[in-house]
Short mmCIF file of C-alpha atoms in Angstrom, two decimals:
data_model
loop_
_atom_site.label_atom_id
_atom_site.label_comp_id
_atom_site.label_asym_id
_atom_site.label_seq_id
_atom_site.Cartn_x
_atom_site.Cartn_y
_atom_site.Cartn_z
CA MET A 27 83.46 128.06 76.50
CA THR A 28 81.57 131.11 77.72
CA ALA A 29 79.19 129.81 80.40
CA THR A 30 79.80 131.03 83.92
CA HIS A 31 81.57 128.92 86.50
CA LYS A 32 79.52 127.07 89.11
CA PRO A 33 80.13 126.83 92.85
CA LEU A 34 81.33 123.55 94.28
CA GLY A 35 81.72 124.09 98.00
CA SER A 36 84.25 126.93 98.26
CA LEU A 37 85.54 126.19 94.75
CA SER A 38 84.43 127.66 91.43
CA VAL A 39 84.49 125.30 88.44
CA SER A 40 84.11 125.58 84.67
CA PRO A 41 81.19 123.83 82.88
CA LEU A 42 83.42 120.98 81.66
CA SER A 43 85.69 118.92 83.89
CA LEU A 44 88.59 117.48 81.89
CA GLY A 45 89.05 113.78 82.59
CA GLY A 46 92.66 112.78 83.22
CA ASN A 47 92.20 109.03 82.82
CA VAL A 48 93.88 109.08 79.37
CA PHE A 49 97.05 110.88 80.54
CA GLY A 50 99.89 108.36 80.69
CA TRP A 51 97.65 105.78 78.99
CA THR A 52 96.40 106.60 75.47
CA ALA A 53 97.99 110.06 75.57
CA ASP A 54 101.71 110.39 76.28
CA GLU A 55 103.12 113.34 78.21
CA ALA A 56 103.54 115.62 75.17
CA GLN A 57 99.98 114.91 73.94
CA SER A 58 98.63 115.36 77.48
CA PHE A 59 100.38 118.73 77.87
CA ALA A 60 98.89 119.88 74.54
CA VAL A 61 95.38 118.86 75.63
CA LEU A 62 95.78 120.51 79.05
CA ASP A 63 97.08 123.72 77.46
CA ALA A 64 94.20 123.83 74.98
CA TYR A 65 91.63 123.09 77.70
CA VAL A 66 92.83 125.98 79.86
CA ALA A 67 93.09 128.27 76.82
CA GLY A 68 89.46 127.36 76.05
CA GLY A 69 88.31 128.55 79.48
CA GLY A 70 88.51 125.29 81.45
CA ASN A 71 89.83 125.13 85.01
CA PHE A 72 88.63 121.78 86.46
CA ILE A 73 90.88 118.73 86.00
CA ASP A 74 89.84 115.29 87.26
CA THR A 75 92.19 112.40 87.99
CA ALA A 76 92.75 109.57 90.50
CA ASP A 77 95.71 107.85 92.11
CA VAL A 78 94.73 104.60 90.35
CA TYR A 79 94.95 106.08 86.80
CA SER A 80 96.22 104.08 84.93
CA ALA A 81 97.09 100.94 86.92
CA TRP A 82 95.07 98.78 84.49
CA VAL A 83 97.65 99.26 81.71
CA PRO A 84 100.34 96.54 81.52
CA GLY A 85 103.58 98.02 82.88
CA ASN A 86 101.84 100.82 84.78
CA LYS A 87 101.36 100.83 88.53
CA GLY A 88 98.98 103.76 88.99
CA GLY A 89 99.82 107.41 89.53
CA GLU A 90 100.79 107.96 85.88
CA SER A 91 98.03 110.52 85.29
CA GLU A 92 98.82 112.46 88.46
CA THR A 93 102.51 112.51 87.49
CA VAL A 94 101.73 113.96 84.05
CA ILE A 95 99.45 116.61 85.57
CA GLY A 96 102.06 117.42 88.23
CA ASN A 97 104.75 117.89 85.59
CA TRP A 98 102.40 120.13 83.60
CA LEU A 99 101.54 122.24 86.67
CA ALA A 100 105.24 122.65 87.46
CA SER A 101 106.17 123.64 83.91
CA ARG A 102 103.24 126.05 83.45
CA ARG A 103 103.37 127.52 86.99
CA ASN A 104 99.60 127.88 87.03
CA ARG A 105 98.66 125.87 90.13
CA SER A 106 96.44 128.60 91.61
CA GLU A 107 94.49 128.97 88.37
CA VAL A 108 93.19 125.39 88.17
CA VAL A 109 91.01 123.15 90.34
CA ILE A 110 92.60 119.72 90.73
CA ALA A 111 90.42 116.78 91.78
CA THR A 112 91.86 113.37 92.59
CA LYS A 113 90.66 110.24 94.38
CA VAL A 114 91.68 107.75 97.06
CA GLY A 115 90.83 104.12 97.67
CA ALA A 116 91.27 102.18 94.41
CA LEU A 117 95.05 101.95 93.98
CA PRO A 118 96.05 98.26 94.27
CA ASP A 119 98.62 98.97 97.02
CA LEU A 120 96.38 101.48 98.84
CA LYS A 121 92.88 100.05 98.61
CA GLY A 122 89.99 101.08 100.82
CA LEU A 123 89.36 103.94 103.23
CA ALA A 124 91.17 102.98 106.41
CA PRO A 125 92.58 106.18 107.97
CA ALA A 126 96.21 105.02 107.54
CA THR A 127 95.52 104.25 103.87
CA ILE A 128 94.05 107.72 103.27
CA LYS A 129 97.03 109.35 105.01
CA SER A 130 99.59 107.45 102.89
CA ALA A 131 97.62 107.92 99.67
CA VAL A 132 97.18 111.69 99.97
CA ASP A 133 100.90 112.25 100.54
CA ALA A 134 101.74 110.10 97.51
CA SER A 135 99.22 112.03 95.37
CA LEU A 136 100.59 115.38 96.54
CA THR A 137 104.11 114.27 95.61
CA ARG A 138 103.09 113.13 92.12
CA LEU A 139 100.96 116.25 91.55
CA ARG A 140 103.89 118.41 92.73
CA THR A 141 101.62 120.55 94.87
CA ASP A 142 100.99 121.06 98.58
CA TYR A 143 97.18 120.92 98.35
CA ILE A 144 94.42 119.09 96.49
CA ASP A 145 91.33 121.17 95.71
CA LEU A 146 88.80 118.32 95.67
CA TYR A 147 89.56 114.90 97.18
CA TYR A 148 87.15 112.04 96.42
CA THR A 149 86.65 108.74 98.15
CA HIS A 150 86.82 106.73 94.90
CA TYR A 151 84.75 103.79 96.13
CA ASP A 152 82.91 103.43 99.39
CA ASP A 153 84.52 100.99 101.84
CA GLU A 154 81.76 99.55 103.99
CA SER A 155 84.29 97.80 106.24
CA VAL A 156 85.13 101.26 107.65
CA GLU A 157 82.65 103.31 109.69
CA VAL A 158 81.84 106.64 108.02
CA GLY A 159 83.03 108.51 111.13
CA GLU A 160 86.45 106.89 110.83
CA PHE A 161 87.24 107.90 107.26
CA LEU A 162 85.53 111.28 107.61
CA THR A 163 87.76 112.05 110.62
CA ALA A 164 90.81 111.16 108.51
CA LEU A 165 89.57 113.40 105.68
CA ASP A 166 88.79 116.19 108.16
CA ASP A 167 92.39 115.96 109.42
CA LEU A 168 93.60 116.54 105.83
CA VAL A 169 91.37 119.61 105.46
CA ARG A 170 92.58 121.01 108.80
CA ALA A 171 96.20 120.39 107.75
CA GLY A 172 95.63 122.33 104.51
CA LYS A 173 96.36 119.30 102.31
CA VAL A 174 92.79 119.19 100.96
CA ARG A 175 90.33 122.04 100.37
CA GLU A 176 87.06 120.14 99.84
CA ILE A 177 85.98 116.49 99.98
CA ALA A 178 83.63 114.52 97.75
CA ALA A 179 82.37 110.99 97.10
CA SER A 180 82.18 108.70 94.08
CA ASN A 181 80.55 105.27 93.81
CA ILE A 182 78.57 105.42 97.04
CA SER A 183 75.03 104.32 97.88
CA ALA A 184 72.34 106.85 98.77
CA GLN A 185 72.14 105.35 102.26
CA ARG A 186 75.87 105.63 103.00
CA LEU A 187 75.98 109.13 101.51
CA GLU A 188 73.13 110.22 103.79
CA GLU A 189 74.88 108.57 106.74
CA SER A 190 78.15 110.36 105.90
CA LEU A 191 76.49 113.77 105.66
CA ALA A 192 74.66 113.22 108.96
CA CYS A 193 77.93 112.20 110.66
CA SER A 194 79.74 115.32 109.37
CA ALA A 195 76.94 117.55 110.68
CA ARG A 196 76.76 115.78 114.04
CA GLU A 197 80.52 115.59 114.69
CA GLY A 198 81.52 118.92 113.09
CA LEU A 199 83.68 117.18 110.48
CA ALA A 200 84.43 118.20 106.89
CA ARG A 201 81.42 117.27 104.73
CA TYR A 202 81.10 116.05 101.19
CA VAL A 203 80.31 118.95 98.84
CA ALA A 204 80.14 116.94 95.61
CA LEU A 205 79.28 113.56 94.23
CA GLN A 206 80.77 111.86 91.16
CA PRO A 207 78.14 109.46 89.82
CA HIS A 208 78.02 107.32 86.67
CA TYR A 209 75.46 109.30 84.67
CA ASN A 210 74.70 109.92 81.00
CA LEU A 211 71.91 109.72 78.43
CA VAL A 212 72.13 105.92 78.17
CA SER A 213 72.69 105.37 81.91
CA ARG A 214 70.21 107.42 83.89
CA ASP A 215 69.19 105.00 86.64
CA THR A 216 72.79 104.96 87.94
CA TYR A 217 72.09 108.43 89.38
CA GLU A 218 68.48 109.54 89.01
CA GLY A 219 66.20 108.59 91.91
CA GLU A 220 67.42 108.10 95.47
CA LEU A 221 71.05 109.17 94.95
CA ALA A 222 70.12 112.35 93.08
CA ASP A 223 67.50 113.08 95.73
CA VAL A 224 70.12 112.95 98.51
CA ALA A 225 72.40 115.27 96.48
CA ALA A 226 69.55 117.74 95.89
CA ARG A 227 68.38 117.66 99.49
CA HIS A 228 71.86 118.44 100.83
CA GLY A 229 73.01 120.84 98.12
CA LEU A 230 75.72 118.57 96.71
CA ALA A 231 77.08 119.26 93.22
CA ALA A 232 77.13 116.31 90.82
CA VAL A 233 80.15 115.82 88.56
CA PRO A 234 79.14 112.88 86.34
CA TYR A 235 81.71 110.43 84.99
CA PHE A 236 81.22 108.35 81.81
CA ALA A 237 79.39 111.49 80.63
CA LEU A 238 79.78 110.35 77.00
CA ALA A 239 79.27 106.62 77.70
CA SER A 240 82.86 105.64 76.76
CA GLY A 241 82.54 107.74 73.61
CA PHE A 242 79.22 106.31 72.38
CA LEU A 243 77.48 109.68 72.72
CA THR A 244 79.99 111.34 70.39
CA GLY A 245 78.11 109.58 67.57
CA LYS A 246 81.29 107.87 66.31
CA TYR A 247 80.12 104.42 67.33
CA ARG A 248 77.13 103.28 65.29
CA PRO A 249 75.88 99.81 64.36
CA GLY A 250 78.29 98.22 61.91
CA THR A 251 81.09 100.78 62.37
CA GLN A 252 84.69 100.03 63.29
CA VAL A 253 86.52 102.59 65.44
CA ASP A 254 90.15 102.23 66.49
CA SER A 255 89.93 103.15 70.16
CA ALA A 256 90.90 101.59 73.48
CA ARG A 257 87.34 102.26 74.62
CA SER A 258 85.40 101.00 71.59
CA GLY A 259 84.19 97.85 73.38
CA GLY A 260 82.49 99.92 76.07
CA ALA A 261 80.85 102.19 73.52
CA LEU A 262 79.69 99.55 71.05
CA LYS A 263 77.58 97.72 73.64
CA TYR A 264 75.11 100.63 73.45
CA ALA A 265 75.01 100.75 69.63
CA ASP A 266 72.80 97.69 69.20
CA THR A 267 70.21 98.61 71.84
CA ASP A 268 66.87 100.27 71.14
CA ARG A 269 67.67 103.02 73.62
CA GLY A 270 71.09 103.58 72.05
CA ARG A 271 69.58 103.98 68.59
CA ARG A 272 66.83 106.33 69.86
CA VAL A 273 69.33 108.47 71.73
CA LEU A 274 71.65 108.81 68.72
CA GLN A 275 68.71 109.82 66.53
CA ALA A 276 67.60 112.47 69.04
CA LEU A 277 71.18 113.73 69.42
CA ASP A 278 71.52 114.02 65.64
CA THR A 279 68.27 116.04 65.46
CA VAL A 280 69.24 118.48 68.24
CA ALA A 281 72.87 118.73 67.06
CA ALA A 282 71.69 119.71 63.56
CA ALA A 283 69.49 122.48 65.02
CA HIS A 284 72.48 123.91 66.93
CA GLU A 285 75.08 123.19 64.24
CA ALA A 286 76.92 121.33 66.99
CA GLU A 287 78.49 117.92 67.54
CA PRO A 288 76.42 115.14 69.21
CA ALA A 289 78.97 115.13 72.08
CA SER A 290 78.26 118.81 72.80
CA ILE A 291 74.52 118.09 72.98
CA ALA A 292 74.96 115.03 75.22
CA LEU A 293 77.06 117.11 77.64
CA ALA A 294 74.63 120.03 77.46
CA TRP A 295 71.77 117.67 78.40
CA LEU A 296 73.76 116.56 81.46
CA ALA A 297 74.66 120.14 82.38
CA ALA A 298 70.95 121.03 82.31
CA GLN A 299 70.00 118.35 84.85
CA PRO A 300 69.28 119.29 88.47
CA THR A 301 72.36 119.21 90.76
CA VAL A 302 74.89 118.80 87.88
CA ALA A 303 77.80 121.26 88.13
CA ALA A 304 80.11 119.93 85.41
CA PRO A 305 80.21 116.68 83.46
CA ILE A 306 83.59 114.97 83.05
CA ALA A 307 84.90 114.12 79.58
CA SER A 308 88.40 113.25 78.44
CA ALA A 309 90.25 114.11 75.25
CA ARG A 310 93.21 112.16 73.88
CA THR A 311 93.96 114.83 71.27
CA VAL A 312 93.52 118.59 70.99
CA GLU A 313 91.15 118.00 68.04
CA GLN A 314 88.66 116.25 70.34
CA LEU A 315 88.43 119.23 72.73
CA PRO A 316 86.25 121.81 70.92
CA ALA A 317 83.16 119.57 70.96
CA LEU A 318 83.61 119.07 74.71
CA LEU A 319 84.29 122.72 75.55
CA ALA A 320 81.16 123.69 73.59
CA VAL A 321 79.05 122.48 76.53
CA GLY A 322 79.48 126.00 77.91
CA ASP A 323 78.01 127.56 74.77
CA VAL A 324 75.00 125.30 74.09
CA THR A 325 71.69 126.02 75.82
CA LEU A 326 69.03 123.44 75.05
CA LYS A 327 65.39 124.50 74.67
CA GLU A 328 62.60 122.83 76.63
CA ASP A 329 61.38 120.80 73.63
CA GLU A 330 64.95 119.61 72.93
CA LEU A 331 65.42 118.50 76.53
CA LYS A 332 62.06 116.72 76.32
CA LEU A 333 63.07 114.94 73.10
CA LEU A 334 66.29 113.71 74.70
CA ASP A 335 64.49 112.75 77.93
CA GLU A 336 61.97 110.64 76.03
CA ALA A 337 64.59 109.00 73.78
CA SER A 338 66.69 108.03 76.78
CA ALA A 339 63.86 106.87 79.05
#
């Protein structure tokens, strides 16, 4: 991965953010350490997790991913070399954005991550039962205390995002510097339009999740194929749609021209979109990483971007 890092508030992040949702779920600690080591060796520095990962797995309670990452940071002694992003608000026992919830959740995340600061702290889901000024004041307290460096939002409406940014400016509180939207070649309307306009207008960096549509954009999931993966259900729903078929065909065409994997092209398309700083993608094994890291080496031409735009429209 050779592309230059991009600014995200006061942070500087690599072109690929490594998703930590698989750590402690489909990747055990040893596999996770191997993936993290290979990601950093490949030039990556931006690791994304959440306190709720992976509470959906029977026997898990949430925090498993943060614990794995914390153990890795402690064993590698490289805390200052990586940007760690985590999220608050979705853990079953600590749901929502009440100030007391945020305060408890951040301390629990810091303990699991075995660090005294979080680089980027997201509100995982908006909580409309709490006034924006209330939760922003709580987040501002964390920044002032040195527990958090920058704050960001995920799963928020354009209206509430605008309201939050206006409140930060008016009250002199920490402001969101990034947005984590659901965005990829087969899901464009989840970000493009009003939400992307707010991000552009206020200089927010977008860090899209589901960047590969649960693996569909890797090209592994095609009509009639069987793939042994915990995420195959999410991917296969795109395989039988007209848009899904068009997008795969366009990805195959562009990938062949670059001698690259479809996943690399799908990520490169995202990276080329206005406001996008770094798409998020996860790898369960070291073998899956090269195609993801290649996003920093692939520059799409105008006609290739146009082909992908039209296929995904």
